[in-house]
PDB file of C-alpha atoms in Angstrom:
ATOM      1  CA  MET I   1     -41.687 -24.900  44.437  1.00  0.00           C
ATOM      2  CA  LYS I   2     -43.297 -22.723  41.799  1.00  0.00           C
ATOM      3  CA  ARG I   3     -40.972 -19.873  42.727  1.00  0.00           C
ATOM      4  CA  MET I   4     -37.944 -22.127  42.423  1.00  0.00           C
ATOM      5  CA  LEU I   5     -39.141 -23.364  39.036  1.00  0.00           C
ATOM      6  CA  GLY I   6     -39.600 -19.768  37.909  1.00  0.00           C
ATOM      7  CA  LEU I   7     -36.044 -18.858  38.931  1.00  0.00           C
ATOM      8  CA  ILE I   8     -34.669 -21.871  37.053  1.00  0.00           C
ATOM      9  CA  MET I   9     -36.631 -20.920  33.929  1.00  0.00           C
ATOM     10  CA  SER I  10     -35.398 -17.310  34.167  1.00  0.00           C
ATOM     11  CA  PHE I  11     -31.810 -18.474  34.557  1.00  0.00           C
ATOM     12  CA  ALA I  12     -32.188 -20.799  31.558  1.00  0.00           C
ATOM     13  CA  LEU I  13     -33.576 -17.920  29.485  1.00  0.00           C
ATOM     14  CA  VAL I  14     -30.591 -15.705  30.374  1.00  0.00           C
ATOM     15  CA  ILE I  15     -28.186 -18.466  29.302  1.00  0.00           C
ATOM     16  CA  ILE I  16     -30.053 -18.896  25.998  1.00  0.00           C
ATOM     17  CA  LEU I  17     -29.856 -15.146  25.298  1.00  0.00           C
ATOM     18  CA  VAL I  18     -26.219 -14.694  26.387  1.00  0.00           C
ATOM     19  CA  ALA I  19     -24.725 -17.838  24.819  1.00  0.00           C
ATOM     20  CA  PRO I  20     -25.018 -16.745  21.160  1.00  0.00           C
ATOM     21  CA  SER I  21     -23.321 -13.440  22.002  1.00  0.00           C
ATOM     22  CA  ALA I  22     -20.511 -15.232  23.834  1.00  0.00           C
ATOM     23  CA  ASN I  23     -20.130 -17.696  20.980  1.00  0.00           C
ATOM     24  CA  ALA I  24     -19.999 -14.844  18.500  1.00  0.00           C
ATOM     25  CA  LYS I  25     -17.265 -13.125  20.531  1.00  0.00           C
ATOM     26  CA  THR I  26     -15.324 -16.378  20.769  1.00  0.00           C
ATOM     27  CA  THR I  27     -15.676 -16.933  17.020  1.00  0.00           C
ATOM     28  CA  LYS I  28     -14.502 -13.395  16.303  1.00  0.00           C
ATOM     29  CA  SER I  29     -11.580 -13.877  18.683  1.00  0.00           C
ATOM     30  CA  ASN I  30     -10.644 -17.143  16.986  1.00  0.00           C
ATOM     31  CA  ASP I  31     -10.968 -15.558  13.550  1.00  0.00           C
ATOM     32  CA  ALA I  32      -8.737 -12.672  14.608  1.00  0.00           C
ATOM     33  CA  SER I  33      -6.204 -15.140  15.972  1.00  0.00           C
ATOM     34  CA  LYS I  34      -6.305 -17.119  12.727  1.00  0.00           C
ATOM     35  CA  ASP I  35      -5.924 -13.953  10.646  1.00  0.00           C
ATOM     36  CA  LYS I  36      -2.955 -12.845  12.734  1.00  0.00           C
ATOM     37  CA  SER I  37      -1.301 -16.234  12.381  1.00  0.00           C
ATOM     38  CA  LYS I  38      -1.708 -15.985   8.613  1.00  0.00           C
ATOM     39  CA  SER I  39      -0.103 -12.547   8.409  1.00  0.00           C
ATOM     40  CA  ILE I  40       3.104 -12.179   6.426  1.00  0.00           C
ATOM     41  CA  HIS I  41       6.061 -11.147   8.551  1.00  0.00           C
ATOM     42  CA  VAL I  42       8.928  -9.098   7.130  1.00  0.00           C
ATOM     43  CA  GLN I  43      12.344  -9.060   8.794  1.00  0.00           C
ATOM     44  CA  ILE I  44      14.626  -6.245   7.627  1.00  0.00           C
ATOM     45  CA  VAL I  45      18.236  -7.062   8.477  1.00  0.00           C
ATOM     46  CA  LEU I  46      20.538  -4.410   9.939  1.00  0.00           C
ATOM     47  CA  PHE I  47      24.326  -4.728  10.115  1.00  0.00           C
ATOM     48  CA  ASP I  48      27.063  -2.235  10.961  1.00  0.00           C
ATOM     49  CA  GLY I  49      27.328   0.264   8.092  1.00  0.00           C
ATOM     50  CA  PHE I  50      23.965  -0.572   6.508  1.00  0.00           C
ATOM     51  CA  ASP I  51      22.362   1.950   4.155  1.00  0.00           C
ATOM     52  CA  LEU I  52      19.517   3.838   5.822  1.00  0.00           C
ATOM     53  CA  LEU I  53      17.396   4.283   2.693  1.00  0.00           C
ATOM     54  CA  ASP I  54      17.849   0.636   1.672  1.00  0.00           C
ATOM     55  CA  ALA I  55      16.267  -0.382   4.978  1.00  0.00           C
ATOM     56  CA  LEU I  56      13.820   2.397   5.829  1.00  0.00           C
ATOM     57  CA  ALA I  57      12.129   2.861   2.435  1.00  0.00           C
ATOM     58  CA  PRO I  58      10.927  -0.785   2.373  1.00  0.00           C
ATOM     59  CA  TYR I  59      10.154  -0.621   6.105  1.00  0.00           C
ATOM     60  CA  GLU I  60       7.754   2.276   5.623  1.00  0.00           C
ATOM     61  CA  ALA I  61       6.136   0.656   2.568  1.00  0.00           C
ATOM     62  CA  PHE I  62       5.512  -2.619   4.426  1.00  0.00           C
ATOM     63  CA  ALA I  63       4.286  -0.747   7.513  1.00  0.00           C
ATOM     64  CA  ALA I  64       1.809   1.254   5.409  1.00  0.00           C
ATOM     65  CA  ALA I  65       0.612  -1.949   3.738  1.00  0.00           C
ATOM     66  CA  GLY I  66       0.031  -3.414   7.191  1.00  0.00           C
ATOM     67  CA  MET I  67      -1.958  -0.348   8.177  1.00  0.00           C
ATOM     68  CA  TYR I  68      -4.227  -0.609   5.132  1.00  0.00           C
ATOM     69  CA  SER I  69      -4.667  -4.381   5.382  1.00  0.00           C
ATOM     70  CA  GLY I  70      -5.421  -4.713   9.091  1.00  0.00           C
ATOM     71  CA  GLU I  71      -1.947  -6.086   9.798  1.00  0.00           C
ATOM     72  CA  ALA I  72      -2.067  -8.746   7.103  1.00  0.00           C
ATOM     73  CA  ILE I  73       1.633  -7.917   6.841  1.00  0.00           C
ATOM     74  CA  THR I  74       3.947  -6.962   9.716  1.00  0.00           C
ATOM     75  CA  VAL I  75       7.520  -5.695   9.710  1.00  0.00           C
ATOM     76  CA  GLU I  76      10.397  -5.402  12.161  1.00  0.00           C
ATOM     77  CA  LEU I  77      14.082  -4.504  12.188  1.00  0.00           C
ATOM     78  CA  VAL I  78      16.405  -7.369  13.149  1.00  0.00           C
ATOM     79  CA  SER I  79      20.111  -8.135  13.341  1.00  0.00           C
ATOM     80  CA  ALA I  80      22.194 -11.300  13.354  1.00  0.00           C
ATOM     81  CA  GLU I  81      23.231 -10.570  16.941  1.00  0.00           C
ATOM     82  CA  GLY I  82      19.782  -9.807  18.302  1.00  0.00           C
ATOM     83  CA  LYS I  83      18.321  -6.722  19.936  1.00  0.00           C
ATOM     84  CA  ARG I  84      20.899  -3.937  19.727  1.00  0.00           C
ATOM     85  CA  SER I  85      21.631  -0.458  18.397  1.00  0.00           C
ATOM     86  CA  VAL I  86      23.032  -0.788  14.880  1.00  0.00           C
ATOM     87  CA  PRO I  87      25.059   2.090  13.348  1.00  0.00           C
ATOM     88  CA  SER I  88      24.320   2.978   9.734  1.00  0.00           C
ATOM     89  CA  GLY I  89      26.998   3.876   7.209  1.00  0.00           C
ATOM     90  CA  MET I  90      28.497   7.284   6.402  1.00  0.00           C
ATOM     91  CA  ASN I  91      28.383   8.243  10.110  1.00  0.00           C
ATOM     92  CA  GLY I  92      24.604   8.135   9.956  1.00  0.00           C
ATOM     93  CA  PRO I  93      22.237   7.523  12.868  1.00  0.00           C
ATOM     94  CA  SER I  94      21.815   4.147  14.513  1.00  0.00           C
ATOM     95  CA  LEU I  95      18.602   2.148  14.412  1.00  0.00           C
ATOM     96  CA  GLU I  96      17.384  -0.245  17.076  1.00  0.00           C
ATOM     97  CA  ALA I  97      17.147  -3.866  15.979  1.00  0.00           C
ATOM     98  CA  GLU I  98      14.091  -5.233  17.748  1.00  0.00           C
ATOM     99  CA  ALA I  99      15.029  -8.908  17.673  1.00  0.00           C
ATOM    100  CA  LYS I 100      17.406 -11.516  16.303  1.00  0.00           C
ATOM    101  CA  LEU I 101      17.013 -12.578  12.689  1.00  0.00           C
ATOM    102  CA  ASP I 102      14.991 -15.795  12.634  1.00  0.00           C
ATOM    103  CA  PRO I 103      15.638 -17.797   9.433  1.00  0.00           C
ATOM    104  CA  ASN I 104      13.055 -20.385  10.479  1.00  0.00           C
ATOM    105  CA  ARG I 105      10.171 -17.928  10.551  1.00  0.00           C
ATOM    106  CA  SER I 106       8.084 -17.856   7.375  1.00  0.00           C
ATOM    107  CA  GLY I 107       7.690 -14.609   5.479  1.00  0.00           C
ATOM    108  CA  ILE I 108      10.147 -12.189   3.911  1.00  0.00           C
ATOM    109  CA  ILE I 109      13.734 -11.415   4.887  1.00  0.00           C
ATOM    110  CA  LEU I 110      15.085  -8.227   3.306  1.00  0.00           C
ATOM    111  CA  VAL I 111      18.816  -7.502   3.211  1.00  0.00           C
ATOM    112  CA  PRO I 112      19.938  -3.926   2.495  1.00  0.00           C
ATOM    113  CA  GLY I 113      23.300  -2.826   1.181  1.00  0.00           C
ATOM    114  CA  ALA I 114      25.973  -0.703   2.851  1.00  0.00           C
ATOM    115  CA  ALA I 115      26.552   3.063   2.726  1.00  0.00           C
ATOM    116  CA  GLY I 116      30.062   4.404   2.279  1.00  0.00           C
ATOM    117  CA  LYS I 117      32.755   5.052  -0.288  1.00  0.00           C
ATOM    118  CA  PRO I 118      31.779   3.100  -3.428  1.00  0.00           C
ATOM    119  CA  ALA I 119      35.234   1.582  -3.913  1.00  0.00           C
ATOM    120  CA  GLY I 120      38.568   1.053  -2.192  1.00  0.00           C
ATOM    121  CA  ASN I 121      39.765  -0.755   0.923  1.00  0.00           C
ATOM    122  CA  SER I 122      39.234   1.996   3.491  1.00  0.00           C
ATOM    123  CA  GLU I 123      37.363   1.180   6.669  1.00  0.00           C
ATOM    124  CA  ASP I 124      34.311   3.109   5.480  1.00  0.00           C
ATOM    125  CA  SER I 125      34.186   1.705   1.941  1.00  0.00           C
ATOM    126  CA  VAL I 126      31.181  -0.303   0.792  1.00  0.00           C
ATOM    127  CA  PRO I 127      33.274  -3.389  -0.148  1.00  0.00           C
ATOM    128  CA  ASN I 128      34.857  -3.422   3.324  1.00  0.00           C
ATOM    129  CA  LEU I 129      31.543  -2.936   5.142  1.00  0.00           C
ATOM    130  CA  LEU I 130      29.974  -5.799   3.176  1.00  0.00           C
ATOM    131  CA  ARG I 131      33.009  -7.966   3.862  1.00  0.00           C
ATOM    132  CA  GLN I 132      32.738  -7.293   7.600  1.00  0.00           C
ATOM    133  CA  ALA I 133      29.035  -8.183   7.558  1.00  0.00           C
ATOM    134  CA  LYS I 134      29.839 -11.391   5.675  1.00  0.00           C
ATOM    135  CA  GLU I 135      32.206 -12.444   8.451  1.00  0.00           C
ATOM    136  CA  THR I 136      29.499 -12.264  11.122  1.00  0.00           C
ATOM    137  CA  SER I 137      26.885 -14.889  12.004  1.00  0.00           C
ATOM    138  CA  LEU I 138      24.670 -13.288   9.343  1.00  0.00           C
ATOM    139  CA  THR I 139      26.164 -15.652   6.744  1.00  0.00           C
ATOM    140  CA  ALA I 140      25.065 -18.814   8.562  1.00  0.00           C
ATOM    141  CA  LEU I 141      21.621 -17.379   9.270  1.00  0.00           C
ATOM    142  CA  MET I 142      21.053 -16.436   5.632  1.00  0.00           C
ATOM    143  CA  ARG I 143      22.134 -19.914   4.515  1.00  0.00           C
ATOM    144  CA  GLN I 144      19.395 -21.299   6.748  1.00  0.00           C
ATOM    145  CA  ALA I 145      16.916 -18.798   5.331  1.00  0.00           C
ATOM    146  CA  PHE I 146      17.604 -19.942   1.776  1.00  0.00           C
ATOM    147  CA  LYS I 147      16.877 -23.525   2.848  1.00  0.00           C
ATOM    148  CA  ASN I 148      13.512 -22.499   4.299  1.00  0.00           C
ATOM    149  CA  LYS I 149      10.916 -22.880   1.541  1.00  0.00           C
ATOM    150  CA  GLU I 150       8.552 -20.601   3.473  1.00  0.00           C
ATOM    151  CA  VAL I 151      10.920 -17.624   3.175  1.00  0.00           C
ATOM    152  CA  THR I 152      11.317 -15.119   0.353  1.00  0.00           C
ATOM    153  CA  VAL I 153      14.713 -13.406   0.419  1.00  0.00           C
ATOM    154  CA  ALA I 154      14.740  -9.847  -0.911  1.00  0.00           C
ATOM    155  CA  THR I 155      17.678  -7.496  -1.370  1.00  0.00           C
ATOM    156  CA  VAL I 156      18.192  -3.823  -2.090  1.00  0.00           C
ATOM    157  CA  CYS I 157      21.255  -2.400  -3.824  1.00  0.00           C
ATOM    158  CA  GLY I 158      24.409  -3.954  -2.303  1.00  0.00           C
ATOM    159  CA  GLY I 159      22.367  -6.485  -0.362  1.00  0.00           C
ATOM    160  CA  SER I 160      22.598  -8.858  -3.308  1.00  0.00           C
ATOM    161  CA  LEU I 161      26.389  -8.406  -3.331  1.00  0.00           C
ATOM    162  CA  LEU I 162      26.494  -9.340   0.347  1.00  0.00           C
ATOM    163  CA  LEU I 163      24.641 -12.586  -0.380  1.00  0.00           C
ATOM    164  CA  ALA I 164      26.718 -13.254  -3.494  1.00  0.00           C
ATOM    165  CA  MET I 165      29.907 -12.873  -1.427  1.00  0.00           C
ATOM    166  CA  GLN I 166      28.546 -15.688   0.748  1.00  0.00           C
ATOM    167  CA  GLY I 167      28.115 -17.903  -2.329  1.00  0.00           C
ATOM    168  CA  LEU I 168      24.325 -17.808  -1.990  1.00  0.00           C
ATOM    169  CA  LEU I 169      23.528 -16.383  -5.444  1.00  0.00           C
ATOM    170  CA  LYS I 170      25.594 -18.729  -7.599  1.00  0.00           C
ATOM    171  CA  ASP I 171      23.896 -19.202 -10.996  1.00  0.00           C
ATOM    172  CA  ARG I 172      20.924 -17.108  -9.864  1.00  0.00           C
ATOM    173  CA  TYR I 173      19.526 -14.015 -11.569  1.00  0.00           C
ATOM    174  CA  ALA I 174      19.996 -10.819  -9.584  1.00  0.00           C
ATOM    175  CA  VAL I 175      20.653  -7.103  -9.798  1.00  0.00           C
ATOM    176  CA  THR I 176      22.573  -4.599  -7.687  1.00  0.00           C
ATOM    177  CA  ASN I 177      23.778  -1.018  -7.989  1.00  0.00           C
ATOM    178  CA  ALA I 178      25.148  -0.372 -11.475  1.00  0.00           C
ATOM    179  CA  ILE I 179      28.710   0.031 -10.182  1.00  0.00           C
ATOM    180  CA  GLY I 180      28.569  -3.411  -8.560  1.00  0.00           C
ATOM    181  CA  MET I 181      27.244  -5.468 -11.482  1.00  0.00           C
ATOM    182  CA  ALA I 182      30.701  -6.726 -12.505  1.00  0.00           C
ATOM    183  CA  ALA I 183      31.405  -7.810  -8.934  1.00  0.00           C
ATOM    184  CA  LEU I 184      28.020  -9.546  -8.790  1.00  0.00           C
ATOM    185  CA  LYS I 185      29.013 -11.587 -11.842  1.00  0.00           C
ATOM    186  CA  ALA I 186      32.451 -12.318 -10.392  1.00  0.00           C
ATOM    187  CA  PHE I 187      30.788 -13.834  -7.315  1.00  0.00           C
ATOM    188  CA  GLY I 188      28.852 -16.277  -9.509  1.00  0.00           C
ATOM    189  CA  ALA I 189      25.470 -14.591  -9.910  1.00  0.00           C
ATOM    190  CA  ILE I 190      23.861 -13.813 -13.272  1.00  0.00           C
ATOM    191  CA  PRO I 191      23.507 -10.021 -13.385  1.00  0.00           C
ATOM    192  CA  ILE I 192      20.392  -8.646 -15.072  1.00  0.00           C
ATOM    193  CA  ASP I 193      20.052  -4.998 -16.055  1.00  0.00           C
ATOM    194  CA  ALA I 194      16.594  -4.323 -14.593  1.00  0.00           C
ATOM    195  CA  ARG I 195      15.108  -2.284 -11.781  1.00  0.00           C
ATOM    196  CA  VAL I 196      13.777  -5.371  -9.950  1.00  0.00           C
ATOM    197  CA  VAL I 197      14.670  -9.002 -10.678  1.00  0.00           C
ATOM    198  CA  GLU I 198      12.708 -12.021  -9.447  1.00  0.00           C
ATOM    199  CA  ASP I 199      14.530 -15.347  -9.588  1.00  0.00           C
ATOM    200  CA  GLY I 200      11.679 -17.706  -8.847  1.00  0.00           C
ATOM    201  CA  PRO I 201       9.269 -16.652  -6.121  1.00  0.00           C
ATOM    202  CA  ARG I 202      11.850 -16.866  -3.339  1.00  0.00           C
ATOM    203  CA  LEU I 203      14.516 -14.367  -4.441  1.00  0.00           C
ATOM    204  CA  VAL I 204      13.780 -10.746  -5.319  1.00  0.00           C
ATOM    205  CA  SER I 205      16.533  -8.159  -5.787  1.00  0.00           C
ATOM    206  CA  GLY I 206      16.517  -4.428  -6.460  1.00  0.00           C
ATOM    207  CA  GLY I 207      19.094  -2.245  -8.197  1.00  0.00           C
ATOM    208  CA  GLY I 208      20.157   1.114  -6.789  1.00  0.00           C
ATOM    209  CA  VAL I 209      19.342   2.563  -3.378  1.00  0.00           C
ATOM    210  CA  THR I 210      15.926   3.950  -4.365  1.00  0.00           C
ATOM    211  CA  SER I 211      14.803   0.572  -5.731  1.00  0.00           C
ATOM    212  CA  GLY I 212      13.900  -0.441  -2.176  1.00  0.00           C
ATOM    213  CA  LEU I 213      10.482   1.112  -2.730  1.00  0.00           C
ATOM    214  CA  ASP I 214      10.020  -0.842  -5.963  1.00  0.00           C
ATOM    215  CA  VAL I 215      11.008  -4.116  -4.308  1.00  0.00           C
ATOM    216  CA  ALA I 216       8.607  -3.505  -1.428  1.00  0.00           C
ATOM    217  CA  PHE I 217       5.715  -2.432  -3.681  1.00  0.00           C
ATOM    218  CA  HIS I 218       6.216  -5.538  -5.851  1.00  0.00           C
ATOM    219  CA  LEU I 219       6.131  -7.821  -2.807  1.00  0.00           C
ATOM    220  CA  VAL I 220       3.115  -6.036  -1.321  1.00  0.00           C
ATOM    221  CA  GLU I 221       1.173  -6.473  -4.564  1.00  0.00           C
ATOM    222  CA  ARG I 222       2.329 -10.076  -4.927  1.00  0.00           C
ATOM    223  CA  GLU I 223       1.366 -11.034  -1.373  1.00  0.00           C
ATOM    224  CA  LEU I 224      -1.643  -8.790  -0.637  1.00  0.00           C
ATOM    225  CA  GLY I 225      -2.953  -7.819  -4.055  1.00  0.00           C
ATOM    226  CA  PRO I 226      -3.058  -4.669  -6.200  1.00  0.00           C
ATOM    227  CA  ARG I 227      -5.621  -2.763  -4.127  1.00  0.00           C
ATOM    228  CA  ILE I 228      -3.382  -2.592  -1.071  1.00  0.00           C
ATOM    229  CA  ALA I 229      -0.374  -1.774  -3.251  1.00  0.00           C
ATOM    230  CA  ASN I 230      -2.353   0.991  -4.953  1.00  0.00           C
ATOM    231  CA  ALA I 231      -3.407   2.448  -1.594  1.00  0.00           C
ATOM    232  CA  VAL I 232       0.212   2.649  -0.453  1.00  0.00           C
ATOM    233  CA  GLU I 233       1.235   4.017  -3.840  1.00  0.00           C
ATOM    234  CA  LYS I 234      -1.261   6.862  -3.505  1.00  0.00           C
ATOM    235  CA  LEU I 235      -0.223   7.524   0.094  1.00  0.00           C
ATOM    236  CA  PHE I 236       3.439   7.784  -0.898  1.00  0.00           C
ATOM    237  CA  GLU I 237       2.666   9.652  -4.154  1.00  0.00           C
ATOM    238  CA  TYR I 238       5.153   7.311  -5.813  1.00  0.00           C
ATOM    239  CA  GLU I 239       4.754   5.145  -8.902  1.00  0.00           C
ATOM    240  CA  ARG I 240       6.872   2.046  -9.269  1.00  0.00           C
ATOM    241  CA  ARG I 241       9.623   2.119 -11.852  1.00  0.00           C
ATOM    242  CA  GLY I 242      10.470  -0.602 -14.335  1.00  0.00           C
ATOM    243  CA  THR I 243       9.090  -4.029 -15.183  1.00  0.00           C
ATOM    244  CA  VAL I 244       9.906  -6.817 -12.748  1.00  0.00           C
ATOM    245  CA  TRP I 245      12.258  -9.065 -14.737  1.00  0.00           C
ATOM    246  CA  ARG I 246      11.693 -12.826 -14.661  1.00  0.00           C
ATOM    247  CA  ALA I 247      13.214 -15.599 -16.773  1.00  0.00           C
ATOM    248  CA  GLU I 248       9.867 -16.162 -18.481  1.00  0.00           C
ATOM    249  CA  GLY I 249       8.250 -15.539 -21.844  1.00  0.00           C
ATOM    250  CA  ILE I 250       9.860 -14.950 -25.220  1.00  0.00           C
ATOM    251  CA  GLU I 251      13.532 -14.077 -25.048  1.00  0.00           C
ATOM    252  CA  PRO I 252      14.224 -10.788 -26.852  1.00  0.00           C
ATOM    253  CA  ILE I 253      16.540 -10.770 -29.854  1.00  0.00           C
ATOM    254  CA  ASP I 254      19.973  -9.424 -29.008  1.00  0.00           C
ATOM    255  CA  PHE I 255      20.531  -7.124 -31.969  1.00  0.00           C
ATOM    256  CA  ALA I 256      23.850  -5.862 -30.599  1.00  0.00           C
ATOM    257  CA  ALA I 257      25.233  -9.407 -30.568  1.00  0.00           C
ATOM    258  CA  GLY I 258      23.996  -9.915 -34.134  1.00  0.00           C
ATOM    259  CA  GLN I 259      25.781  -6.794 -35.308  1.00  0.00           C
ATOM    260  CA  THR I 260      28.984  -7.925 -33.627  1.00  0.00           C
ATOM    261  CA  ALA I 261      28.778 -11.317 -35.316  1.00  0.00           C
ATOM    262  CA  SER I 262      28.133  -9.686 -38.703  1.00  0.00           C
ATOM    263  CA  ALA I 263      31.091  -7.387 -38.270  1.00  0.00           C
ATOM    264  CA  LYS I 264      33.358 -10.359 -37.480  1.00  0.00           C
ATOM    265  CA  GLY I 265      32.178 -12.114 -40.620  1.00  0.00           C
ATOM    266  CA  GLN I 266      33.012  -9.199 -42.925  1.00  0.00           C
ATOM    267  CA  PRO I 267      36.292  -9.451 -44.883  1.00  0.00           C
ATOM    268  CA  ALA I 268      38.867  -6.782 -44.189  1.00  0.00           C
ATOM    269  CA  THR I 269      38.618  -3.880 -46.628  1.00  0.00           C
ATOM    270  CA  SER I 270      41.632  -2.843 -48.667  1.00  0.00           C
ATOM    271  CA  PRO I 271      42.854   0.692 -48.161  1.00  0.00           C
ATOM    272  CA  ALA I 272      41.852   3.069 -50.930  1.00  0.00           C
ATOM    273  CA  LYS I 273      44.483   3.690 -53.564  1.00  0.00           C
TER     274      LYS I 273
END
């Protein structure tokens, strides 16, 4: 009887000693699960003829931010059609889309522009490549994304033109490559001459092809803070360019417009005799 009692007491002691450790592991596991569920997911959209730098520069910036933050941000390549090999423009290499674009998933959806001839109607022209992308299921998916309040839509270069062609940027501030600003306005957007433009927290656009880094760095700092952004900045040996433009603060005086108005108000001068 005494021996049995001793065994029971020993067993109880083992449970008392092991339980806290097990609870700690369970707590850590739960915390890790919670942290992972709170991570920000970035979907970078690929379509036939996409621009490699538009897509890969932000991809690497977000991936580095994930590395420094313990995967507080994750990134993947997607397409409207799902997992497939997607050819880039200018006869460039193809990239593998890992999954189908999910407009219902919270996070960031980044749309790059196209790479090709800057004008014209040839098969490999940027306008034609964007038009072809517009005619795919990407349009419907991006419409859903804009309705999702948990999604920030970001664009690089011609990506904003692609969305504007779909009627998604009507009366919204945006920027694209300098040669496409007139077209951006024609599609109903409000073009802003800035490196990066933020129209509310849910639409961020970048200008030329290299602005993909600036868009990504801005979003990394906004979502994860300046220390992570600074770590990636040092790793890349790249400093962001330009102030992120927002429709906030004091509106600057347009001196050029004032000069034009003054000139119109001046009476015509008589030719010298």
